[in-house]
Each structure stands twice: as structure tokens, then as C-alpha cells.
Short mmCIF file of C-alpha atoms in Angstrom, two decimals:
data_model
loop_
_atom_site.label_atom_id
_atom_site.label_comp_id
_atom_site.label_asym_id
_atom_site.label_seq_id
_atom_site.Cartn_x
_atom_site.Cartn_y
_atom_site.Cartn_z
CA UNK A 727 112.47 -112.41 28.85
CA UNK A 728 109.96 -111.53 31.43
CA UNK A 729 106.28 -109.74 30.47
CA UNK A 730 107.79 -106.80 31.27
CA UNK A 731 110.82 -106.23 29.01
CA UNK A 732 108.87 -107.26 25.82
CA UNK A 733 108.69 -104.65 23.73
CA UNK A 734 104.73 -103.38 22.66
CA UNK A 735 103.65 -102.03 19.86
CA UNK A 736 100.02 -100.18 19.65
CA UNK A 737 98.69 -99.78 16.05
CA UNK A 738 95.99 -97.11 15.96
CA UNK A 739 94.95 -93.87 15.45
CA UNK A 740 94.90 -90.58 17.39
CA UNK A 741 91.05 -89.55 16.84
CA UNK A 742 89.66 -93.42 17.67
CA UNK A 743 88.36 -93.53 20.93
CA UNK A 744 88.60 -97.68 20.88
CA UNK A 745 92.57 -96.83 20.46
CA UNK A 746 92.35 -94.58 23.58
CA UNK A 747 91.04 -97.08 25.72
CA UNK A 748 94.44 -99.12 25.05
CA UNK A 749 96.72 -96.13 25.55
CA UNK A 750 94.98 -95.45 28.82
CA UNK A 751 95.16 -98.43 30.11
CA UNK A 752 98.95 -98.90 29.13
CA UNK A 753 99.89 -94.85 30.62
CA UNK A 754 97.85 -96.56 34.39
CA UNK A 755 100.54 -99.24 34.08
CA UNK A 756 103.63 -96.74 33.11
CA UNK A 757 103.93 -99.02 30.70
CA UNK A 758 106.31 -97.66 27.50
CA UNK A 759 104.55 -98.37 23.88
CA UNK A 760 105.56 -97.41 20.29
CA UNK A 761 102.56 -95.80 19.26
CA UNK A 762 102.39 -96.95 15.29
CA UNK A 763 100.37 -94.41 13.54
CA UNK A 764 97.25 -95.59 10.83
CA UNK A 765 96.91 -93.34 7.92
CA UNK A 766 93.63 -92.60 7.10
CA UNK A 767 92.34 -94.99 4.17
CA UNK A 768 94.58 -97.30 4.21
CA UNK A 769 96.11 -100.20 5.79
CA UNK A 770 99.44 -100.75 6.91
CA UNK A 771 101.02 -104.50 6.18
CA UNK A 772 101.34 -104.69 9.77
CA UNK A 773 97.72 -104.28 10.32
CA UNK A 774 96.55 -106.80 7.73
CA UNK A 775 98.95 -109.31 9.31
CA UNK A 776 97.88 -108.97 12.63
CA UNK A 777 94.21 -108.77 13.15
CA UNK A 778 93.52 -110.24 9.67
CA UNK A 779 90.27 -111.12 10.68
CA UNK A 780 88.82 -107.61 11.51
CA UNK A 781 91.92 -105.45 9.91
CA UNK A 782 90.70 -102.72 12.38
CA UNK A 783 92.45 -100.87 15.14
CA UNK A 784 93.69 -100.90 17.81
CA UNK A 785 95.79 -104.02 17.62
CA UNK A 786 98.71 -104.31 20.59
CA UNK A 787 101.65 -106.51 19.78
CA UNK A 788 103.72 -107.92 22.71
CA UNK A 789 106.38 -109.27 21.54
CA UNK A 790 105.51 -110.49 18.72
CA UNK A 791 101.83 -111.78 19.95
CA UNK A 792 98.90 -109.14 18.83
CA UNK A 793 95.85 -108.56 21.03
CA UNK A 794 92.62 -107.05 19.22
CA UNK A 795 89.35 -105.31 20.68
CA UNK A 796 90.13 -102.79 22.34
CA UNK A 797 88.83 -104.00 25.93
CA UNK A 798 89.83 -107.09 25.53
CA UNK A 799 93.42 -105.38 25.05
CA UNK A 800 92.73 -103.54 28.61
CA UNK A 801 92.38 -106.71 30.12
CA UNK A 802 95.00 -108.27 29.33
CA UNK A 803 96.94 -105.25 29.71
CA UNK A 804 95.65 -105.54 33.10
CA UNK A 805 96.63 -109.41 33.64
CA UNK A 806 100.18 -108.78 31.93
CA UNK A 807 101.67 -105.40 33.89
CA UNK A 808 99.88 -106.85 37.64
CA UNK A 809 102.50 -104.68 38.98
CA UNK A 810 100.71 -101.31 38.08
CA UNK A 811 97.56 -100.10 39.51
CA UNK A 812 94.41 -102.70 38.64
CA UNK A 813 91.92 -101.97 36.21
CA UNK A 814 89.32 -104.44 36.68
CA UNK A 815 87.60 -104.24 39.74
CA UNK A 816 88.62 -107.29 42.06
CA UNK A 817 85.04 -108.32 42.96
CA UNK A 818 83.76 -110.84 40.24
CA UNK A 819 80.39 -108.85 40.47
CA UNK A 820 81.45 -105.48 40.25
CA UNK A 821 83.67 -106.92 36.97
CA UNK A 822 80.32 -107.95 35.79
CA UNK A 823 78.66 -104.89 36.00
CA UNK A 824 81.82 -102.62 34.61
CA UNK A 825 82.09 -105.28 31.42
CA UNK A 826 78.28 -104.90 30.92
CA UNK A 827 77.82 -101.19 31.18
CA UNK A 828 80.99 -101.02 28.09
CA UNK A 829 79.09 -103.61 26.53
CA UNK A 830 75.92 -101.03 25.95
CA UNK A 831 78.12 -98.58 25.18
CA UNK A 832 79.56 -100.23 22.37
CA UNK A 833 76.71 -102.52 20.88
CA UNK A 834 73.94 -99.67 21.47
CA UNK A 835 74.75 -96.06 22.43
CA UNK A 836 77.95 -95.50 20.76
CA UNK A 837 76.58 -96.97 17.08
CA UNK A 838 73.71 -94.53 17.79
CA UNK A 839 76.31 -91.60 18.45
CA UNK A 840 77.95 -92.60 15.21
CA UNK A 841 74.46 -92.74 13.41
CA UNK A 842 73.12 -89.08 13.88
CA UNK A 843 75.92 -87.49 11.36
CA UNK A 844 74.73 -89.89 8.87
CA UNK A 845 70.84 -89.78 9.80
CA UNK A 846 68.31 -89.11 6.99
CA UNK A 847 65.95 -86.51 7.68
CA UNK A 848 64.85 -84.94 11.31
CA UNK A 849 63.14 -87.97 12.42
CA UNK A 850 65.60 -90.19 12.14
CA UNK A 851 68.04 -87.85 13.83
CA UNK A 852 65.46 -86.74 16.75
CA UNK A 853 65.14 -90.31 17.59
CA UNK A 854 68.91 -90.68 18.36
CA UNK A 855 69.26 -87.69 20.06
CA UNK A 856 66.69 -89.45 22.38
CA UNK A 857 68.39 -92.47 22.36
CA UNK A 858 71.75 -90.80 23.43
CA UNK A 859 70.02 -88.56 26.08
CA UNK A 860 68.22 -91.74 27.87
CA UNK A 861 71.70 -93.74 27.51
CA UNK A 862 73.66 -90.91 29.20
CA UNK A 863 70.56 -91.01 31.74
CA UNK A 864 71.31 -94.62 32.69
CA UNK A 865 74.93 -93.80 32.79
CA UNK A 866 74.28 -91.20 35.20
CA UNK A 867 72.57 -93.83 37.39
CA UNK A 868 75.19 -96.04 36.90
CA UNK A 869 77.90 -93.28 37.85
CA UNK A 870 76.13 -92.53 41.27
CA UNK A 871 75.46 -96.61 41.86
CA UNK A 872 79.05 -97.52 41.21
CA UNK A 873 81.41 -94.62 42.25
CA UNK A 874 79.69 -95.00 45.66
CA UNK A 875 80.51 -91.23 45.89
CA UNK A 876 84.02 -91.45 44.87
CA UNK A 877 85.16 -89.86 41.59
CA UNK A 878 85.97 -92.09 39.39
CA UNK A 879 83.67 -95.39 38.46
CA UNK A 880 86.50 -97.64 39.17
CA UNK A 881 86.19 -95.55 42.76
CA UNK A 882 89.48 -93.23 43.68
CA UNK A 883 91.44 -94.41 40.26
CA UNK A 884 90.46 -94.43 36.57
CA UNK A 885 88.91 -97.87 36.19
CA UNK A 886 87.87 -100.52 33.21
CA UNK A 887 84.57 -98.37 32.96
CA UNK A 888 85.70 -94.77 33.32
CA UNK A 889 88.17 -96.24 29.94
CA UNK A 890 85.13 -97.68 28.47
CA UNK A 891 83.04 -94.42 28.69
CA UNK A 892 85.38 -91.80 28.93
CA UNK A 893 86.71 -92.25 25.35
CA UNK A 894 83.97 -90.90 23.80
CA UNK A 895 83.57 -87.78 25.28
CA UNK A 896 85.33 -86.00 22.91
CA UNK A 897 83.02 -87.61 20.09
CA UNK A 898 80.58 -86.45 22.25
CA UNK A 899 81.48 -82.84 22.21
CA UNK A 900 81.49 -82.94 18.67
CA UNK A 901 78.27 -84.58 18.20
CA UNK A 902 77.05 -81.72 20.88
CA UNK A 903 77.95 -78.85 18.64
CA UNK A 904 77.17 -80.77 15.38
CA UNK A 905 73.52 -80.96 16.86
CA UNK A 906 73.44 -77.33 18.37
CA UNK A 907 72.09 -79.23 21.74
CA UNK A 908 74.51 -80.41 25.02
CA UNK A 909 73.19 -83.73 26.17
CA UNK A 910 75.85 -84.08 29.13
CA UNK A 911 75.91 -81.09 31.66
CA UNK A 912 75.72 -79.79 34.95
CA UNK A 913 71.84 -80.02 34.41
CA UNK A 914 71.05 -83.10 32.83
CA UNK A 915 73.98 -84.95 34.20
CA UNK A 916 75.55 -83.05 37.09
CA UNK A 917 77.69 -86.49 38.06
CA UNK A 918 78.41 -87.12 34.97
CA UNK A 919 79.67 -83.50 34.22
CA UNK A 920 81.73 -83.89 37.17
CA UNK A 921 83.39 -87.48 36.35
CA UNK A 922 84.05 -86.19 32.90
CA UNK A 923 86.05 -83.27 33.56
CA UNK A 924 88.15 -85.15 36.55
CA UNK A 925 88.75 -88.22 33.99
CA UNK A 926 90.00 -85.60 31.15
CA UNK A 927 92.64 -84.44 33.69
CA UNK A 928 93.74 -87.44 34.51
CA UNK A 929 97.46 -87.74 33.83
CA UNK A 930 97.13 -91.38 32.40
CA UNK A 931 94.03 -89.32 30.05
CA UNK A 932 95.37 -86.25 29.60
CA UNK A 933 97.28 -87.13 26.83
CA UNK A 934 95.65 -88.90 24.83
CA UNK A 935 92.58 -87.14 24.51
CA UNK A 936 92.22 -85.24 21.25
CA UNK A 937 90.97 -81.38 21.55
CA UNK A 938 87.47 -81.25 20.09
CA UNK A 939 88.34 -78.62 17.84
CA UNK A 940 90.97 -80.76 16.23
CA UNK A 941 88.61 -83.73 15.93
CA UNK A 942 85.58 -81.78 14.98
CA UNK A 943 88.44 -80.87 12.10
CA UNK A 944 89.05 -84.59 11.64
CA UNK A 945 85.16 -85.38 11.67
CA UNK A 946 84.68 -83.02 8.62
CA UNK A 947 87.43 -84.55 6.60
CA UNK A 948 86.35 -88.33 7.44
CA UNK A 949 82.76 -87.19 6.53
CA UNK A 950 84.32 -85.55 2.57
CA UNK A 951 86.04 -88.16 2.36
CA UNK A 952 82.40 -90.85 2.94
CA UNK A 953 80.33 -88.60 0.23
CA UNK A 954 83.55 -88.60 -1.86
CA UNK A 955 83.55 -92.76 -1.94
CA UNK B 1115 64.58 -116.35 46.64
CA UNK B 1116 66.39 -117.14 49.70
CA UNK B 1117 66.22 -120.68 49.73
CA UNK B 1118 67.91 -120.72 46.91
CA UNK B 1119 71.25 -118.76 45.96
CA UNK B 1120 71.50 -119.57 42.13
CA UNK B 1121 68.33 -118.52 39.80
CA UNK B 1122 68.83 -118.41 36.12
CA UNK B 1123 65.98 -116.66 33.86
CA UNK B 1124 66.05 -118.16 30.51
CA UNK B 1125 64.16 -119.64 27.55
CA UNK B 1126 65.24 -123.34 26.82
CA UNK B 1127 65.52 -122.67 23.03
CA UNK B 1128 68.23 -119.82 23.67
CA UNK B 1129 71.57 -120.45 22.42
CA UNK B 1130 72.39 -117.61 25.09
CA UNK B 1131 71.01 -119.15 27.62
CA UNK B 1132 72.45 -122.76 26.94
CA UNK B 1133 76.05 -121.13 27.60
CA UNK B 1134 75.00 -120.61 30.85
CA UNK B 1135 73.45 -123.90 31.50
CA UNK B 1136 76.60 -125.45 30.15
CA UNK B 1137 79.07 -123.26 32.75
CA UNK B 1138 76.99 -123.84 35.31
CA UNK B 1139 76.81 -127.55 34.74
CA UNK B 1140 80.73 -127.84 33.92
CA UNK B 1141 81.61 -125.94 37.46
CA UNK B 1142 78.31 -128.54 39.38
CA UNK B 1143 76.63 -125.75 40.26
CA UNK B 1144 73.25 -126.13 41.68
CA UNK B 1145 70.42 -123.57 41.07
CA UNK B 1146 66.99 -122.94 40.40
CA UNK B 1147 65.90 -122.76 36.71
CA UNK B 1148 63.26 -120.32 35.18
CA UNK B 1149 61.34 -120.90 32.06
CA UNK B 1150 60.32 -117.38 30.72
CA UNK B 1151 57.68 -116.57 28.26
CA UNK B 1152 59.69 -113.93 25.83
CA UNK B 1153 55.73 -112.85 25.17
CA UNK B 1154 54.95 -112.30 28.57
CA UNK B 1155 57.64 -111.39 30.53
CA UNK B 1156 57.76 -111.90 34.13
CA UNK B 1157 58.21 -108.72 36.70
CA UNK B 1158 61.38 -110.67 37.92
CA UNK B 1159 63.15 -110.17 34.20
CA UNK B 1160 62.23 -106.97 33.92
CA UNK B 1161 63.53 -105.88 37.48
CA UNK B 1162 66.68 -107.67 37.00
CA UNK B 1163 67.55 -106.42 33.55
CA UNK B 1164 65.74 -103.48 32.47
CA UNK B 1165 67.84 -102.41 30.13
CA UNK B 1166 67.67 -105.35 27.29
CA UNK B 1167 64.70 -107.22 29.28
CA UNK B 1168 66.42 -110.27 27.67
CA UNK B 1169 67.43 -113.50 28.93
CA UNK B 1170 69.61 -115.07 30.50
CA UNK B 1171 70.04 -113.27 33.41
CA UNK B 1172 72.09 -114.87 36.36
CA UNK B 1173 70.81 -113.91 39.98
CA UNK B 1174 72.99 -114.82 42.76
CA UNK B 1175 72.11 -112.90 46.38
CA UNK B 1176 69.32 -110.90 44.97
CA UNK B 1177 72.11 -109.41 42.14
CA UNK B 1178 71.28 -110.03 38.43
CA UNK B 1179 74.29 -110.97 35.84
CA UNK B 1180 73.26 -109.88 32.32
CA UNK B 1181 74.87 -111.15 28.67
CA UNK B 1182 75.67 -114.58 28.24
CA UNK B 1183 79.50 -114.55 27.65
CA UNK B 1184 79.74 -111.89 31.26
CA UNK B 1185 77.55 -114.32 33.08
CA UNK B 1186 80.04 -117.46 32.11
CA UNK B 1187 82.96 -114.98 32.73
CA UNK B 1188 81.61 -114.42 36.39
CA UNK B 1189 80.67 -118.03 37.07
CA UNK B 1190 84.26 -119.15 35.94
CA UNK B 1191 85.87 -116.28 38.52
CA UNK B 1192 83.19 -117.02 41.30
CA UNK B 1193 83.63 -120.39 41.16
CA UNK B 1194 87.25 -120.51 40.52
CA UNK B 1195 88.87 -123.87 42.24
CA UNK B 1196 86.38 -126.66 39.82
CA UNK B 1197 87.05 -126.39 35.68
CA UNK B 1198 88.37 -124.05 34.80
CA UNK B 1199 86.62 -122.10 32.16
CA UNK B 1200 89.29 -119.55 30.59
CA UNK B 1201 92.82 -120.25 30.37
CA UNK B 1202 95.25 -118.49 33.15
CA UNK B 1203 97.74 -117.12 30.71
CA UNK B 1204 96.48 -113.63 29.63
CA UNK B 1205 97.38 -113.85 26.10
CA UNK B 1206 95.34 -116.97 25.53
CA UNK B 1207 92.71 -115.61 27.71
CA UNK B 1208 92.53 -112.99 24.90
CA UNK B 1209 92.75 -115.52 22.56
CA UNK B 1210 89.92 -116.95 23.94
CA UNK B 1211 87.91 -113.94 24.63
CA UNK B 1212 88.50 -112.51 20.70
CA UNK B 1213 87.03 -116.17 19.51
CA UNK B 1214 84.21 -115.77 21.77
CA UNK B 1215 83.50 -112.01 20.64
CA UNK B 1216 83.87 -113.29 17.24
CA UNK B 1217 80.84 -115.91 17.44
CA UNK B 1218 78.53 -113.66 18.92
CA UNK B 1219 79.09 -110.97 15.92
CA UNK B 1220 79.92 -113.35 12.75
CA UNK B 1221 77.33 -116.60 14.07
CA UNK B 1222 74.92 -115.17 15.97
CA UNK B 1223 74.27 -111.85 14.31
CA UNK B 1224 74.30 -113.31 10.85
CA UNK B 1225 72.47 -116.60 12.26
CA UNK B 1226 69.90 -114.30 13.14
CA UNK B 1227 69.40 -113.03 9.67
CA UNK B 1228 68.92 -116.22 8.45
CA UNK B 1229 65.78 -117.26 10.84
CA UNK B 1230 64.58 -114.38 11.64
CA UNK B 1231 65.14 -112.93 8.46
CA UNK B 1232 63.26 -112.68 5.23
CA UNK B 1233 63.64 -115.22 3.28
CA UNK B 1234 65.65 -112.18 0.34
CA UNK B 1235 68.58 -111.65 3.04
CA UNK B 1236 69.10 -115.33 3.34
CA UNK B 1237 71.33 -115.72 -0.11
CA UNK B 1238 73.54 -112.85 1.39
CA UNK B 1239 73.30 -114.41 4.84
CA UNK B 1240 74.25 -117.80 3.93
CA UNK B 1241 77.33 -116.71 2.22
CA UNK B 1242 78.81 -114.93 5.37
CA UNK B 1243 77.45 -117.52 7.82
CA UNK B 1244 79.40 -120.61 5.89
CA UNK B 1245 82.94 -117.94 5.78
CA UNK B 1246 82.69 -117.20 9.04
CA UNK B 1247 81.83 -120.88 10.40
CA UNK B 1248 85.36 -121.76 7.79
CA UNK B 1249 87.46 -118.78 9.97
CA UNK B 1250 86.12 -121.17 12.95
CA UNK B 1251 86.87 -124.14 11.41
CA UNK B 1252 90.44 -123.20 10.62
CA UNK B 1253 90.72 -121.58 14.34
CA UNK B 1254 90.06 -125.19 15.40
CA UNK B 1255 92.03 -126.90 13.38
CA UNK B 1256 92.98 -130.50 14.81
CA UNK B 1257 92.34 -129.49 18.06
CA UNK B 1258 90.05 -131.38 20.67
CA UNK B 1259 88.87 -128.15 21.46
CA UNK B 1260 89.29 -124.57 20.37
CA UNK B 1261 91.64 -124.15 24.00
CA UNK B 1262 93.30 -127.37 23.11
CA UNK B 1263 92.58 -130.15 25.33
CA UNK B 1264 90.40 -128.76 27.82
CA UNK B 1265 87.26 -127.79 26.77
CA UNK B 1266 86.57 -123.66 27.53
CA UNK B 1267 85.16 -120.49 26.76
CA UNK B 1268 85.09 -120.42 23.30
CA UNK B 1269 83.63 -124.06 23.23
CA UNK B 1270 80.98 -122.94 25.06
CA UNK B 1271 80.00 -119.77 23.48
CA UNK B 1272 79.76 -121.85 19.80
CA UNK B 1273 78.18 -125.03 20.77
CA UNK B 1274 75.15 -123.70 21.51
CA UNK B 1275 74.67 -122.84 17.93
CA UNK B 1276 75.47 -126.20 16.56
CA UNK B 1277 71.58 -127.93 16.79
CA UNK B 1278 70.40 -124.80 15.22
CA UNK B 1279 72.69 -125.62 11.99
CA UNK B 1280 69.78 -127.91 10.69
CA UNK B 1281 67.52 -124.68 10.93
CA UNK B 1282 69.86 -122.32 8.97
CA UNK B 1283 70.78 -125.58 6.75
CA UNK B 1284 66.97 -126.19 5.56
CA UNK B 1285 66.23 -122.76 5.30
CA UNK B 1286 69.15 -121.71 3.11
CA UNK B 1287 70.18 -125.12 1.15
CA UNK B 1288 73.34 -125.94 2.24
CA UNK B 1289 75.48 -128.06 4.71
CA UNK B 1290 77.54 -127.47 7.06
CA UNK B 1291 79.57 -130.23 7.24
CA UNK B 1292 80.55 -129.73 3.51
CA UNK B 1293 82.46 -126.49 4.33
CA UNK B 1294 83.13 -127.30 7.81
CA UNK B 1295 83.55 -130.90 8.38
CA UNK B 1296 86.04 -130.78 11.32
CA UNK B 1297 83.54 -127.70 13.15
CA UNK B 1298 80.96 -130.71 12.64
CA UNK B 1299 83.16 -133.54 14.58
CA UNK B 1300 83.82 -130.90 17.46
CA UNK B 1301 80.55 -130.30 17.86
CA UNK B 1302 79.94 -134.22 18.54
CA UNK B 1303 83.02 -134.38 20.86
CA UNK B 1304 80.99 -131.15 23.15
CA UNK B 1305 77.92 -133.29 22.92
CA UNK B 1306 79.72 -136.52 24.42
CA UNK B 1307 79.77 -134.12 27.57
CA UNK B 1308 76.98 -134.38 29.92
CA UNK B 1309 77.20 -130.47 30.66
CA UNK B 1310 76.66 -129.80 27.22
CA UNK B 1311 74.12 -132.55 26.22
CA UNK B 1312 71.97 -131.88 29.27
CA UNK B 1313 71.62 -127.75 28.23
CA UNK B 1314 71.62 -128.04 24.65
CA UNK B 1315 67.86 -128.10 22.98
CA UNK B 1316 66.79 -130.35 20.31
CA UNK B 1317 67.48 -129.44 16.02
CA UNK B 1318 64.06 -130.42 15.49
CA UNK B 1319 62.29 -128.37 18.51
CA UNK B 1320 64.47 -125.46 17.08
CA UNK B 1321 63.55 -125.77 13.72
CA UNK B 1322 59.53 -126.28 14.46
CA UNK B 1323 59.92 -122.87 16.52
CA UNK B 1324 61.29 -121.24 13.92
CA UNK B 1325 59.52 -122.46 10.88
CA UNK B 1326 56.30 -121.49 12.85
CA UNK B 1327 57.95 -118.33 14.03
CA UNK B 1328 58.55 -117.42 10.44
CA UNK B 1329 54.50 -118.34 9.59
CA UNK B 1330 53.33 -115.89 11.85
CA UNK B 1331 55.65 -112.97 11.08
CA UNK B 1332 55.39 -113.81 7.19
CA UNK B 1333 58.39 -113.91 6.40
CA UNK B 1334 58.58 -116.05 3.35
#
């Protein structure tokens, strides 16, 4: 059976922006999924079996192989479905710099996103504020170094980075109206503010990315349901 | 820096920057080496990665390469036609890119808390160091290496770890090889491999650094 005909299966979640990155990736390729929906709080027997080391989503199953991490899911999505549009950039430098920019997103200014709901006291929350305002600085560098004035960072198509980044915007509008302060706009990050509303209407985006009211919805729920445990 | 096209910035006790030594020495690549002082870092580093200001950092043509695992990702696709370092087939790619992700959370962040930590985290530390080096261990199974017969990616993003075992062993009471005896006879396969054995530093340079590390930041 060729790469193509196996059927694939994408455990995850409709507010987790590491199970949009997957679902984008897949929608670039017109590649058909069964989208297997998590439940909040608990985990499916499917899960546990396949990414019984981390039990978190997203997990894609090919067949009957499963891929976990999310980006390391869009690049093998990527390898697998060559027939689509590419994801990676094909310069081995330019994949260096897309794989290390999603790299501080996840290991520095996403965790600090995540962090300011739960932060203790003004100082604490002031501090990540910062830290997510001078992040979303660099990335506005980044934009205007890599786009090379086209619109996306992958250039005139949604790319490994524009994935990497663009799934947390709607956690970001949340976290914006949580904090009563809007870190990325037409002021502070004019390229930025740009990118993000050509990625959101991106048909291979579009969607899959939740409304903000719905998730700010979702957010309040997930955050009873923390004090509650 | 024109004379030469390879530089790599990095701190000989690094287990970071040993995975680069080791691709770059698997693939016979020559370049210039860099000692940095972590306590006085040179303008260079903090030109070419301003973000972390950590090593390694690859420079090739003037452009840095940050993160250990991206560096030996780029040096594998650069320098595609000698070893490869990652398997063609995507799904064992993944394979070998979730192992790889894997060491750097469950080894090195944990490793971390052992010698950098104070000396009440270690108990707690130890614990999730020897289950996660047993996940490894059972990865591995009887294979040469973790990609089979060819040594790889995953290979080289552990190895480096292995001469700092005697650190987190003396520090915490407890022995690898008793929970992870075939982890331990891999590890001496890597070393029979000049790439490795020529980028790896020594368990007793390691430990001195540390122990005197630990002095000065009073941590025990």
C-alpha cells in the first residue's frame, strides 16, 4: 500500500495549538485525517497505547505507526505526502533557522504565555508580560529577516514557522484580554499584525483555528477545573 | 574568519557541544575550534547567538547554527553524501528525532538537577534520572545502536552524557549500570569510535568541575 492510501488518524484536541500545527500541516498536503477527539481529563486507550511515554497530544497514526511532538509530526508529514506543497524550507540553513525560532517558542515564550494565568501576585505577572512583549519583539525581527518581504515566513506559502507561531495566536488573544493589554498590533508589531491576520485566512488555517471567544470559554473551564483538583 | 569556513564556539566540558564535535568528526569535517569562557563571553558568541548566548554555536560563511540537536541536523543535510546521520525513511527519522527530544528533556533537564542542583532535589532527581535512563535502556534493547546497526542521531545526542554518569552516580549513590546495564555496554561500543572518543571529555575532569562548581555556589 503506498504512503498515500494509509489511512491517518490525528488524536487531539480542538483548543491545543500543538494539535493545530498537525492539522495544518496535513490540510497544506490535502491530506484526509480522522480527527479523534480527547475529552478533557481523561485519556483515551488509544492515547495511552500510542505515545505511552508522554500520553499527550497530538499523536498521528499512519497506518498503524504513531508519530508524537507535534513538529516532529509536521516533518514527517512533510517527508511522507512530498507530493503536496513543502513545508520545510529546502535550504539546510534556512531549516535551521525555522526549527530554532519554534524551538524558543516552545521551550521559552510559550511556557511564559501559559505562566501569566497562573502567576502569583503583580510581579510575577509584570515580568511575563515583559517577557512575551520582548519575544514577540524578536519575532517581529525574525518576520521581516525571513519573509524577505513576502507574507508568509515560509515566503508566498504557510511554512514550518508560520505553523510553529501561528498556533498560538488565538492563546494569544486570550491572554490579551485576560491581561487588559494587546502585545501584538499594528503598533508594536505592524509585520506581525499583518502575517497574523493573512495566516488566520489561510484556507489550510482557517479551519482549524478556534474563535477566541470560544476558547477564552474553554480557558475558564480548564482554569475551574485546576483550582477544583 | 575567511580562511576558515567551519568555526564551532563551545566549552569542552559541554555535553551539547560534544554532539557537535562528534557529527562533525563522523561526516570528516574540518574546522576551527573555539574554547569559550561561559564567565567571560566572547563578542563573537554573543553576536552569533544573542538570544541564549549559549554554546555551541556552528558558524559556517559568517552564519551562526544555534542548539545542539539543529546544528547536527544541519551538518547531516549539508553534508549529505559521507555517514549518514538520520535515517532516510521518515517514520524512523521521527523515531529518531522523538528519542533525541526525549534525552534532552528526561537526561539533560533532570541531569541538570542533579549537579547543579541542591543537594534536597537530588533524592527526587535521582529517581526520574534512573526511569528515564530504563525507558532508554529498553528503547535500545539488543541493538548495536539505538538506529540499529549504524550508529545515528540518537547515539549522538545520549553519549555525550555517559562520562558525566560518574558525576550524577557519586553525587546521588547509585549506579548506573545496575538499572541500566545494556545503556552501559552501548556506551563502550560509541567510545570504540574515534569520532566519539576524540569529542567526549573525561568523568573525572567532569566531576572536579562540578564538585568545585557546587563549592562555590554552596550547594550542599
Amino acid at each position: 500500500m503506498s504512503e498515500g492510501e494509509k489511512v491517518v488518524k490525528l488524536l487531539g484536541a480542538w483548543p491545543s495549538p500543538f494539535v493545530m500545527r498537525p492539522r495544518i500541516a496535513l490540510n497544506i498536503k490535502s491530506a484526509s485525517y480522522e480527527f479523534l477527539e480527547e475529552t478533557l481529563g481523561s485519556k483515551s486507550q488509544l492515547l495511552l497505547q500510542s505515545n505511552p511515554v508522554h500520553k499527550k497530544i497530538p499523536v498521528l497514526i499512519h497506518g498503524d505507526k504513531p508519530v508524537c511532538e507535534s513538529l516532529i509530526i509536521v516533518e514527517y508529514v512533510d517527508q511522507v505526502f512530498s507530493s503536496g506543497p513543502s513545508i520545510l524550507p529546502s535550504d539546510p540553513y534556512d531549516r535551521s533557522v525555522a526549527r530554532f525560532w519554534a524551538a524558543y517558542l516552545d521551550d521559552k515564550w510559550f511556557p511564559a504565555m501559559k505562566a501569566i494565568a497562573g502567576a502569583k501576585g503583580d510581579e510575577e505577572g509584570k515580568a511575563l508580560i515583559q517577557q512575551l512583549g520582548e519575544g514577540l519583539a524578536l519575532m517581529e525581527s525574525a518576520y521581516h529577516n525571513i519573509s524577505k518581504g513576502k507574507p508568509f515566513f515560509g515566503g508566498d506559502r504557510v511554512g514550518y514557522l508560520d505553523i510553529a507561531f501561528g498556533c498560538f495566536l488565538g492563546w494569544l488573544r486570550v491572554t490579551e484580554s485576560h491581561i487588559g493589554l494587546k502585545l501584538l498590533d499594528q503598533t508594536k508589531t505592524p509585520g506581525l499584525a499583518q502575517w497574523a491576520e493573512t495566516f488566520c485566512a489561510d484556507d489550510a488555517v482557517k479551519p482549524v483555528m478556534p474563535e477566541t471567544d470560544k476558547l477564552s470559554e474553554f480557558a475558564k473551564l480548564l482554569m475551574a477545573k485546576t483550582a477544583s483538583n | 574568519m575567511a580562511e576558515q569556513e567551519v568555526v564551532l564556539l563551545d566549552e569542552w566540558l559541554s555535553m551539547f557541544g560534544s554532539r557537535a564535535r562528534i557529527a562533525l568528526a563522523e561526516k570528516g569535517i574540518k574546522y576551527e575550534y573555539r574554547e569559550e569562557d561561559l564567565s567571560n563571553k566572547s563578542p563573537l558568541l554573543l553576536q552569533m547567538n544573542p538570544i541564549h548566548k549559549k554554546i555551541p554555536v556552528l558558524i559556517r560563511k559568517g552564519e551562526p547554527i544555534c542548539e545542539s540537536l539543529i546544528i547536527v541536523e544541519y551538518i547531516d543535510e549539508v553534508w549529505k553524501e559521507t555517514a549518514p546521520l538520520l535515517p532516510s525513511d521518515p517514520y524512523l527519522r521521527a523515531q529518531a528525532r522523538f528519542w533525541a527530544d526525549f534525552v534532552n528533556k528526561k537526561v539533560g533537564d533532570v541531569g541538570g538537577r542533579i549537579w547543579a542542583g541542591k543537594k534536597e532535589e537530588h533524592e527526587e532527581a535521582k529517581k526520574e534520572i534512573i526511569e528515564n535512563l530504563k525507558q532508554l535502556e529498553e528503547t535500545l534493547g539488543d541493538k548495536t545502536f539505538f538506529g540499529g546497526e549504524t550508529f545515528g542521531f540518537v547515539d549522538i545526542a545520549l553519549v555525550p552524557f555517559s562520562p558525566w554518569f560518574y558525576t550524577y552516580e557519586a553525587l546521588c549513590n547509585f549506579k548506573v549500570e545496575t538499572h541500566c546495564p545494556k545503556l552501559i555496554s552501548w556506551a563502550h561500543r560509541c567510545i570504540q569510535r574515534q569520532s566519539v572518543s576524540k569529542s567526549l571529555a573525561a568523568e573525572k575532569e567532569i566531576y572536579d568541575f562540578v564538585i568545585d562548581f557546587r563549592k562555590k555556589s554552596q550547594l550542599d
